[in-house]
mmCIF file of C-alpha atoms in Angstrom:
data_model
loop_
_atom_site.group_PDB
_atom_site.id
_atom_site.type_symbol
_atom_site.label_atom_id
_atom_site.label_comp_id
_atom_site.label_asym_id
_atom_site.label_seq_id
_atom_site.Cartn_x
_atom_site.Cartn_y
_atom_site.Cartn_z
ATOM 1 C CA MET A 1051 0.037 -0.358 -0.270
ATOM 2 C CA LYS A 1052 1.231 3.448 -1.121
ATOM 3 C CA ASN A 1053 2.069 6.160 2.208
ATOM 4 C CA PRO A 1054 -1.260 8.160 2.489
ATOM 5 C CA TRP A 1055 0.610 11.391 1.496
ATOM 6 C CA GLN A 1056 1.916 10.102 -2.003
ATOM 7 C CA GLN A 1057 -1.994 9.028 -2.491
ATOM 8 C CA ALA A 1058 -3.443 12.470 -1.342
ATOM 9 C CA LYS A 1059 -0.413 14.408 -3.901
ATOM 10 C CA ALA A 1060 -2.512 11.895 -7.152
ATOM 11 C CA ARG A 1061 -5.566 12.961 -6.012
ATOM 12 C CA TYR A 1062 -4.583 16.225 -5.999
ATOM 13 C CA GLN A 1063 -2.816 16.322 -9.073
ATOM 14 C CA ALA A 1064 -5.562 14.510 -11.002
ATOM 15 C CA GLU A 1065 -8.321 17.339 -10.032
ATOM 16 C CA ASP A 1066 -8.363 19.404 -13.126
ATOM 17 C CA CYS A 1067 -8.479 23.337 -12.550
ATOM 18 C CA PRO A 1068 -11.316 25.457 -13.703
ATOM 19 C CA PRO A 1069 -10.030 28.127 -16.060
ATOM 20 C CA GLU A 1070 -11.118 31.023 -13.893
ATOM 21 C CA LEU A 1071 -9.152 29.896 -11.489
ATOM 22 C CA GLU A 1072 -6.519 29.910 -13.711
ATOM 23 C CA PHE A 1073 -7.175 33.573 -14.480
ATOM 24 C CA ALA A 1074 -7.998 34.581 -11.028
ATOM 25 C CA VAL A 1075 -4.403 33.833 -9.893
ATOM 26 C CA ALA A 1076 -2.635 34.850 -13.158
ATOM 27 C CA SER A 1077 -4.219 38.123 -12.350
ATOM 28 C CA ALA A 1078 -3.289 38.415 -8.922
ATOM 29 C CA LEU A 1079 0.492 37.982 -9.949
ATOM 30 C CA ARG A 1080 0.321 40.455 -12.385
ATOM 31 C CA THR A 1081 -1.182 42.929 -10.024
ATOM 32 C CA GLY A 1082 1.166 41.826 -7.085
ATOM 33 C CA GLU A 1083 4.306 41.691 -9.857
ATOM 34 C CA ARG A 1084 3.101 45.544 -10.414
ATOM 35 C CA LYS A 1085 3.176 46.855 -7.139
ATOM 36 C CA ARG A 1086 6.342 45.167 -6.705
ATOM 37 C CA ARG A 1087 7.640 47.358 -8.993
ATOM 38 C CA GLN A 1088 6.021 50.200 -8.332
ATOM 39 C CA ARG A 1089 7.492 50.094 -4.608
ATOM 40 C CA ARG A 1090 10.802 49.564 -6.111
ATOM 41 C CA THR A 1091 11.101 52.606 -8.094
ATOM 42 C CA VAL A 1092 10.043 54.791 -5.511
ATOM 43 C CA ARG A 1093 12.532 53.169 -3.181
ATOM 44 C CA ARG A 1094 15.111 54.134 -5.953
ATOM 45 C CA GLY A 1095 13.965 57.416 -6.479
ATOM 46 C CA LEU A 1096 13.803 58.529 -3.019
ATOM 47 C CA SER A 1097 17.831 56.750 -2.269
ATOM 48 C CA ALA A 1098 18.205 58.789 -5.075
ATOM 49 C CA VAL A 1099 16.963 61.824 -3.929
ATOM 50 C CA LEU A 1100 18.493 61.150 -0.789
ATOM 51 C CA SER A 1101 21.859 60.526 -1.981
ATOM 52 C CA THR A 1102 21.786 63.778 -4.353
ATOM 53 C CA CYS A 1103 21.296 65.707 -1.198
ATOM 54 C CA ALA A 1104 23.671 64.266 0.602
ATOM 55 C CA CYS A 1105 27.042 65.013 -1.854
ATOM 56 C CA PHE A 1106 25.287 68.586 -2.225
ATOM 57 C CA MET A 1107 25.342 68.521 1.698
ATOM 58 C CA LEU A 1108 29.148 67.582 1.857
ATOM 59 C CA LEU A 1109 30.252 69.236 -1.564
ATOM 60 C CA VAL A 1110 29.390 72.989 -0.038
ATOM 61 C CA ASN A 1111 31.165 72.124 3.640
ATOM 62 C CA LEU A 1112 34.103 70.905 2.071
ATOM 63 C CA SER A 1113 34.806 71.942 -1.243
ATOM 64 C CA PRO A 1114 35.648 76.642 -0.785
ATOM 65 C CA ASN A 1115 35.742 75.957 -4.801
ATOM 66 C CA PHE A 1116 32.139 74.029 -5.272
ATOM 67 C CA ALA A 1117 30.654 76.491 -2.264
ATOM 68 C CA ARG A 1118 31.782 79.777 -3.947
ATOM 69 C CA ALA A 1119 30.409 78.232 -7.507
ATOM 70 C CA VAL A 1120 26.935 77.010 -6.156
ATOM 71 C CA SER A 1121 26.918 80.792 -4.250
ATOM 72 C CA GLN A 1122 26.578 82.208 -7.768
ATOM 73 C CA VAL A 1123 23.284 79.953 -9.056
ATOM 74 C CA PRO A 1124 20.255 81.632 -7.745
ATOM 75 C CA VAL A 1125 18.607 78.694 -6.053
ATOM 76 C CA LEU A 1126 21.179 76.911 -5.615
ATOM 77 C CA ALA A 1127 22.749 79.455 -3.337
ATOM 78 C CA ASP A 1128 19.843 79.478 -0.821
ATOM 79 C CA LEU A 1129 19.812 75.888 -0.864
ATOM 80 C CA ALA A 1130 23.657 76.151 0.067
ATOM 81 C CA ARG A 1131 23.173 78.487 3.162
ATOM 82 C CA VAL A 1132 20.705 76.234 4.499
ATOM 83 C CA PHE A 1133 22.984 73.638 4.088
ATOM 84 C CA THR A 1134 26.569 75.361 5.059
ATOM 85 C CA VAL A 1135 28.130 74.622 8.371
ATOM 86 C CA THR A 1136 29.946 77.690 10.398
ATOM 87 C CA GLU A 1137 32.890 76.590 11.595
ATOM 88 C CA TYR A 1138 34.820 78.017 14.643
ATOM 89 C CA LYS A 1139 38.108 77.384 15.840
ATOM 90 C CA VAL A 1140 40.177 78.851 18.898
ATOM 91 C CA GLU A 1141 43.212 77.414 20.008
ATOM 92 C CA ASP A 1142 45.759 79.193 23.019
ATOM 93 C CA ARG A 1143 47.420 78.241 25.675
ATOM 94 C CA ASP A 1144 44.645 78.364 27.368
ATOM 95 C CA HIS A 1145 41.544 77.611 25.548
ATOM 96 C CA LEU A 1146 41.036 74.500 22.740
ATOM 97 C CA ILE A 1147 37.306 75.360 21.239
ATOM 98 C CA ASP A 1148 36.035 73.511 18.467
ATOM 99 C CA VAL A 1149 32.393 74.651 17.143
ATOM 100 C CA ARG A 1150 30.334 74.030 14.252
ATOM 101 C CA LEU A 1151 27.441 75.260 14.227
ATOM 102 C CA PRO A 1152 24.023 75.113 11.575
ATOM 103 C CA ALA A 1153 22.571 78.339 10.550
ATOM 104 C CA LEU A 1154 19.938 79.666 8.737
ATOM 105 C CA GLU A 1155 19.980 82.694 7.060
ATOM 106 C CA LEU A 1156 16.758 83.677 5.314
ATOM 107 C CA LYS A 1157 15.644 87.318 3.414
ATOM 108 C CA GLY A 1158 13.373 89.124 5.236
ATOM 109 C CA ALA A 1159 11.596 86.926 7.246
ATOM 110 C CA THR A 1160 14.149 87.667 10.217
ATOM 111 C CA ASP A 1161 11.798 86.206 12.967
ATOM 112 C CA LEU A 1162 11.579 83.115 11.600
ATOM 113 C CA GLU A 1163 15.658 82.906 10.844
ATOM 114 C CA GLN A 1164 15.861 84.211 15.079
ATOM 115 C CA ARG A 1165 13.650 81.433 16.185
ATOM 116 C CA ILE A 1166 15.028 78.142 13.699
ATOM 117 C CA ASN A 1167 18.856 79.440 14.428
ATOM 118 C CA THR A 1168 17.898 79.127 18.162
ATOM 119 C CA GLU A 1169 16.381 76.389 18.592
ATOM 120 C CA ILE A 1170 18.952 74.854 16.673
#
């Protein structure tokens, strides 16, 4: 006598699948694949934007030549001011101070600028 699992498998494989079920399964697979592609596209786009912002921020703070060039471009100049980190270094015989302070500079909105810089 055969194993009960093998008998159940043989009965399962002997059953015919209705065409409506095949269509429903194929449709569900297509929908799942479409959603997965959309999520992947959004994830890739978001990671590209974040990496571009990180590179811009690093270049503005590490390269004076890049910062000078960006300051001449109208929209990027304001964005560079937001990402620029002000750095103070004082080294004497009695003091060793190393401060890196981000600051915001807005044109016309001095109250907002002061509140944000106070919070920072």
